[in-house]
C-alpha positions as a printed NumPy array, in Angstrom:
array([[-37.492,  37.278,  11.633],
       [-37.512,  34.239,   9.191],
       [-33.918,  33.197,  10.707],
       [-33.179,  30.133,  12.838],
       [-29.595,  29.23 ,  15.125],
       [-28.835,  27.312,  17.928],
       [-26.142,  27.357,  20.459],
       [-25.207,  23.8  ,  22.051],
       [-22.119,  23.784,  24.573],
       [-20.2  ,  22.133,  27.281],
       [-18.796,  24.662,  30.032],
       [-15.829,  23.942,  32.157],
       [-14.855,  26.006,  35.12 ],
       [-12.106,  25.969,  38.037],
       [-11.94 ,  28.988,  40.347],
       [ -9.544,  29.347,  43.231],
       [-10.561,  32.481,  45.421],
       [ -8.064,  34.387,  46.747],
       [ -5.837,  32.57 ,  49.617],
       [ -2.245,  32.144,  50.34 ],
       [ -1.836,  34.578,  47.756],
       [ -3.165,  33.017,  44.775],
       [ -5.852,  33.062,  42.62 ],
       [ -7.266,  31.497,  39.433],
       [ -9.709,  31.292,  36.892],
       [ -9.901,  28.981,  34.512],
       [-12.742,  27.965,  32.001],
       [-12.907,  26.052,  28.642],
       [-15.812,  26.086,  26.475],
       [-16.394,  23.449,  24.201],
       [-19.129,  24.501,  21.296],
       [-21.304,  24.68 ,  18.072],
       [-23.582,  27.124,  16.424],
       [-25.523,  26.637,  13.417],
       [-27.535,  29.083,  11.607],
       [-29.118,  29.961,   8.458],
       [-28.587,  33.716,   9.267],
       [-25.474,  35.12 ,  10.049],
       [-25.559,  38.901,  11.056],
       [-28.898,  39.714,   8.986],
       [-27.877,  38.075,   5.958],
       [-27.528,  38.219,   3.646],
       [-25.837,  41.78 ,   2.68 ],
       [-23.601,  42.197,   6.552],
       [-22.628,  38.455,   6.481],
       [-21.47 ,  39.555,   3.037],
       [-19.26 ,  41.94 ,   3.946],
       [-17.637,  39.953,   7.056],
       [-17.132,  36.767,   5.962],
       [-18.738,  36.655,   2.292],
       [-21.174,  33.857,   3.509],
       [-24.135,  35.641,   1.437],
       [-27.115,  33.59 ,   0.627],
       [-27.093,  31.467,  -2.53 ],
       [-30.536,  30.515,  -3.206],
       [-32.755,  33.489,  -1.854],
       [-35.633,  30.642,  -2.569],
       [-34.236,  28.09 ,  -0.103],
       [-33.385,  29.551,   2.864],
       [-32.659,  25.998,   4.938],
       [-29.544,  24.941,   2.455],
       [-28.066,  28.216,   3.953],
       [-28.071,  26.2  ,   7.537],
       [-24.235,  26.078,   8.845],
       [-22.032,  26.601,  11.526],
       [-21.907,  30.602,  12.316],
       [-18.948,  32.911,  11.216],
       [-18.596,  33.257,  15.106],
       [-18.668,  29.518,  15.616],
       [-15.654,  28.817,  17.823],
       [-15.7  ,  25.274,  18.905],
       [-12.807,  25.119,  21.082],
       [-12.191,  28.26 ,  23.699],
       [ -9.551,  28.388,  26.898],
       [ -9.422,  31.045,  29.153],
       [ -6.99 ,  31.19 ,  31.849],
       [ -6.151,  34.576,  34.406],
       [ -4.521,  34.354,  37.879],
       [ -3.362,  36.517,  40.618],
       [ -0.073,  35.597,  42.868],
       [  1.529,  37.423,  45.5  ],
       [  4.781,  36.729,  45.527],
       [  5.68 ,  35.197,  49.482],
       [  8.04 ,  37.422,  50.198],
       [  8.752,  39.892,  52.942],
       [  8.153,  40.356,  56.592],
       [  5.378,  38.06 ,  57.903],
       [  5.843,  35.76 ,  54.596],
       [  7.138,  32.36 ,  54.046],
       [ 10.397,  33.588,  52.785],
       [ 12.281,  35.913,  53.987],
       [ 10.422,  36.776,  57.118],
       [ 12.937,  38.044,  59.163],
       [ 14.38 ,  40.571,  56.483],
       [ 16.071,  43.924,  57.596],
       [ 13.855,  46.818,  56.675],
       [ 15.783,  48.026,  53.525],
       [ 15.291,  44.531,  52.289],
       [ 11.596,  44.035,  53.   ],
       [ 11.221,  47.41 ,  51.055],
       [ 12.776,  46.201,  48.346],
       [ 11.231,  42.398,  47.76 ],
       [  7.606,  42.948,  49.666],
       [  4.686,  43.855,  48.247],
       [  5.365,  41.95 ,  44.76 ],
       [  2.537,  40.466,  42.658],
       [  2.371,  38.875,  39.007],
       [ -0.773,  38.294,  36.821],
       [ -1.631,  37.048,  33.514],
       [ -4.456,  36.632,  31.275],
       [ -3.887,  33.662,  28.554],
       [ -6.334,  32.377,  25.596],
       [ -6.243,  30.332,  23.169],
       [ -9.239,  29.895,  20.631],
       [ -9.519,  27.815,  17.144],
       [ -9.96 ,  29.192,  14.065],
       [-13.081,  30.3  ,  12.712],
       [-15.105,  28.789,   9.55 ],
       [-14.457,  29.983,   6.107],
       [-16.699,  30.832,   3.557],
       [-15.868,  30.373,   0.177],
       [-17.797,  32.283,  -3.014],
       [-16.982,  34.07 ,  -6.237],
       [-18.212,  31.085,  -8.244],
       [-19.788,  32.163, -11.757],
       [-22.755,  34.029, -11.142],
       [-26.171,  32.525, -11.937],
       [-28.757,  35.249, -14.004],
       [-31.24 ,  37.007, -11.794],
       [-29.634,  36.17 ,  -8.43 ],
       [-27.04 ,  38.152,  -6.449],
       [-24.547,  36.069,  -7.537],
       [-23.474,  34.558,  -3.664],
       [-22.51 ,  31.636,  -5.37 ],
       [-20.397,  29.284,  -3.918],
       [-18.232,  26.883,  -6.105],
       [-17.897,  22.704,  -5.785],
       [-15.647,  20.636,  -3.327],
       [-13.149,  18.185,  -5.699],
       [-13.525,  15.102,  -3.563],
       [-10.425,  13.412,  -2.298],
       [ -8.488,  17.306,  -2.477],
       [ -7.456,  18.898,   0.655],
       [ -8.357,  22.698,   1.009],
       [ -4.961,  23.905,   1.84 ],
       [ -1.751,  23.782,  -0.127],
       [  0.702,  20.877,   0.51 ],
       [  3.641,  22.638,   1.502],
       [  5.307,  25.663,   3.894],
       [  2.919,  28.75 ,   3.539],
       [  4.605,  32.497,   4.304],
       [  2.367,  34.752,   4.107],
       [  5.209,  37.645,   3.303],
       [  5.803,  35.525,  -0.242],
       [  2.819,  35.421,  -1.881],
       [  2.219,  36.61 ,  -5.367],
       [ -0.544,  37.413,  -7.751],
       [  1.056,  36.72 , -10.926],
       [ -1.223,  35.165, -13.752],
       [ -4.979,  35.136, -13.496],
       [ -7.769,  33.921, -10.818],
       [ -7.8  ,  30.94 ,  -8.604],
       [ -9.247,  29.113, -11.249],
       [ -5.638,  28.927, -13.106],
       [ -3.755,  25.892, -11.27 ],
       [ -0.5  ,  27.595, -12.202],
       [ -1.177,  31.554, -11.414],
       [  0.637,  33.161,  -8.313],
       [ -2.212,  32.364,  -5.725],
       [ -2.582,  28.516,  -6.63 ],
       [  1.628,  27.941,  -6.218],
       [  2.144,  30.644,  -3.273],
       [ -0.9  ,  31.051,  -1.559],
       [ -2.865,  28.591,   1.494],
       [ -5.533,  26.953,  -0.454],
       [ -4.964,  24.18 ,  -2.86 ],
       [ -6.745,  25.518,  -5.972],
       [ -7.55 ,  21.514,  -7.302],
       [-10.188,  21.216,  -4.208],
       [-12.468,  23.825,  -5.667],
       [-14.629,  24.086,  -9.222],
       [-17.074,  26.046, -10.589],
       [-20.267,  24.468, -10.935],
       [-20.515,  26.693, -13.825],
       [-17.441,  26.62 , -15.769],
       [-18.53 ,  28.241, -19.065],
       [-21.322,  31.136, -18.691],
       [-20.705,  32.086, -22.307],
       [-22.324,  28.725, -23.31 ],
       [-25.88 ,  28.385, -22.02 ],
       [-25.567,  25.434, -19.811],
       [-28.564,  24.411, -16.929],
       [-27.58 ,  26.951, -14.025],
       [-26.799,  24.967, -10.969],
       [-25.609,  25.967,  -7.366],
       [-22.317,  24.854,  -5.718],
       [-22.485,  22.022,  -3.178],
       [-19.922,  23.944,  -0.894],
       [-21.931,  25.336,   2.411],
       [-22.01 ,  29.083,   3.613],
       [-19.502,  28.174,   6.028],
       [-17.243,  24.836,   6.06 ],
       [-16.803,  23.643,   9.621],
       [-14.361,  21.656,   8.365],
       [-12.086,  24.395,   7.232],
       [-10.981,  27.037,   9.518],
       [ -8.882,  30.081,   9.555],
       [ -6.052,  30.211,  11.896],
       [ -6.024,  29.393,  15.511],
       [ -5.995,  32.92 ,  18.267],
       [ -3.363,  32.565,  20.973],
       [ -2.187,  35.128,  23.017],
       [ -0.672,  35.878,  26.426],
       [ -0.639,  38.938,  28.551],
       [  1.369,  39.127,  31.699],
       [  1.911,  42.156,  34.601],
       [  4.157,  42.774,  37.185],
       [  3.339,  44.789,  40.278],
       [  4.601,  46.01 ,  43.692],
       [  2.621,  48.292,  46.34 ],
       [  4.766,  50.6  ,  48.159],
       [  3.925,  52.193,  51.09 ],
       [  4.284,  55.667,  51.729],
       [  2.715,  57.467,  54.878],
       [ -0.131,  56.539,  56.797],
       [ -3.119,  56.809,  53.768],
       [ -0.887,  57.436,  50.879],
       [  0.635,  54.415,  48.864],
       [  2.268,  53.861,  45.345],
       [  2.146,  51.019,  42.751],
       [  4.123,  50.242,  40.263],
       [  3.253,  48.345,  37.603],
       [  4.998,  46.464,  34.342],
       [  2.849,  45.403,  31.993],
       [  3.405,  42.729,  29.028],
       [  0.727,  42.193,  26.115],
       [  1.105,  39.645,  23.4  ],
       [  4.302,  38.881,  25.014],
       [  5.498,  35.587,  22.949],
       [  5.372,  38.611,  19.549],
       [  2.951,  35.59 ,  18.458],
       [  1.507,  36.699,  14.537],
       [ -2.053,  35.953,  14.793],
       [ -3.409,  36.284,  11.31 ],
       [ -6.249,  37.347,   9.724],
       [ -8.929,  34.605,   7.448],
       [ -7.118,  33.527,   3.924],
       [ -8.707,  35.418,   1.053],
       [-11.517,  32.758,   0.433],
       [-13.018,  34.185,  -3.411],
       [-12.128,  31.129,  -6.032],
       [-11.843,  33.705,  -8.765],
       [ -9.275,  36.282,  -7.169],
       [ -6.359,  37.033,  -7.775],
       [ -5.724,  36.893,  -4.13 ],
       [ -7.087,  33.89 ,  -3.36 ],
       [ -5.366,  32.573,  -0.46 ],
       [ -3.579,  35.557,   0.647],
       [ -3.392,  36.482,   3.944],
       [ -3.515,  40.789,   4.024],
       [ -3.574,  41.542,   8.208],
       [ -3.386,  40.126,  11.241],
       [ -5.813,  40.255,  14.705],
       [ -3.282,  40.89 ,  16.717],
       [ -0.632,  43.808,  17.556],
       [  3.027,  43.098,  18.248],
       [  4.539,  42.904,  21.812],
       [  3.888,  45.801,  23.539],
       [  5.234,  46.843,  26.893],
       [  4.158,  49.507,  29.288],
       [  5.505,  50.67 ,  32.841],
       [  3.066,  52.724,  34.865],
       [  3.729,  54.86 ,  38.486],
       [  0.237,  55.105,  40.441],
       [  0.08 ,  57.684,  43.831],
       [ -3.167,  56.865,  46.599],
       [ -3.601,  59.736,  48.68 ]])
């Protein structure tokens, strides 16, 4: 109840109802959301995106874009019946064995495509008395990923945390381990405790873009008087696209910058036989 966010967008629709055989639905939604709260932080923002508070004391440096912040979302599904078959534009005059054969045909589809979301980075050296959220500093002039191919099937953990330029995850993994520091490099030595400048969640960094397209093929068939058929092919995720999960984003593991799963499953396909009566 202490929380504050804010939603600002720009909608985009184009609908074309059902004629001639076709129709579409199209939408784009161009956004923002900031908030000092993600998902009652701090403990379940924690645990989804590790964008835990830093300073329990000062609630508005926690203000950033959301874990769900998306900014750029296309949506596109359609409908067509194919024009083909007695009383259609082609083929109108077919024989009855052929208008059984290519009538009654319709394809569909569902496509999106969506940016990436916001990462949050953490894992910095913990500060006494606090839960130890803390996030480490941006190295100006450093770009947060690796220079380089990335393949997520090659990375290692050799050597120690992502504080050691040369271990496994700074030479195989996505983030370039020079853009990050600890703002407090040496807890063994008292030093004046400070926070890291990074925010809960950088809009400027982003995991990996979601695309994926789904597409179905369908024909009604006829039968007797109030019973029918329809058969139906079915295609999800059908470009096999690998839609990976967020880069490990903690500075001090030995993962950092691994990618361990993915959002999406792997082509499927599916055939179904549905009786009316």
């Amino acid at each position: 109840n202490v929380g504050q966010s804010s939603y600002d967008a720009l909608t985009a629709k184009m609908e074309k109802r059902f004629s001639n055989g076709l129709q579409v639905l199209a939408s784009y939604t161009f956004s923002k959301t900031l908030t000092d709260s993600d998902a009652i932080q701090p403990y379940y923002s924690t645990l989804q995106n590790q964008g835990g508070t830093q300073n329990p004391y000062d609630h508005k440096a926690e203000k950033a874009v959301s874990n769900e912040d998306i900014p750029n979302n296309f949506v596109v599904s359609y409908v067509y019946e194919l024009p083909m078959g007695r009383g259609k534009k082609l083929l109108g005059a077919a024989p009855k064995p052929v208008d059984a054969v290519i009538s009654g045909w319709r394809v569909s589809g569902i496509q999106r495509y969506l940016g990436g979301q916001p990462i949050s980075f953490f894992g910095a050296n913990g500060i006494p008395g606090l839960d130890n959220g803390i996030r480490p500093n941006r190295v100006a002039g450093e770009k947060a990923r690796r220079s380089g191919s990335f393949n997520p099937f090659s990375f290692s953990n050799t050597g120690t945390t992502g504080y050691d330029h040369s271990s496994g995850a700074c030479t195989t993994g996505y983030w370039n381990c020079s853009a990050f520091a600890d703002p407090n490099p040496n807890p063994a030595v008292y030093v004046p405790y400070v926070f890291g400048n990074m925010p809960r969640n950088s809009a400027d960094i982003r995991g990996f873009a979601f695309y994926d397209e789904d597409f179905g093929i369908a024909k009604a068939i006829p039968i007797h008087e109030n019973m029918k058929a329809e058969f139906r092919g079915e295609l999800f995720n059908a470009f096999n696209r690998h839609a990976f999960n967020k880069p490990d984003s903690g500075v001090q593991d030995t993962g950092f910058g691994q990618v361990g799963s993915t959002l999406l499953g792997p082509r499927n396909v599916q055939f179904t036989l549905r009786i009316t009566y």
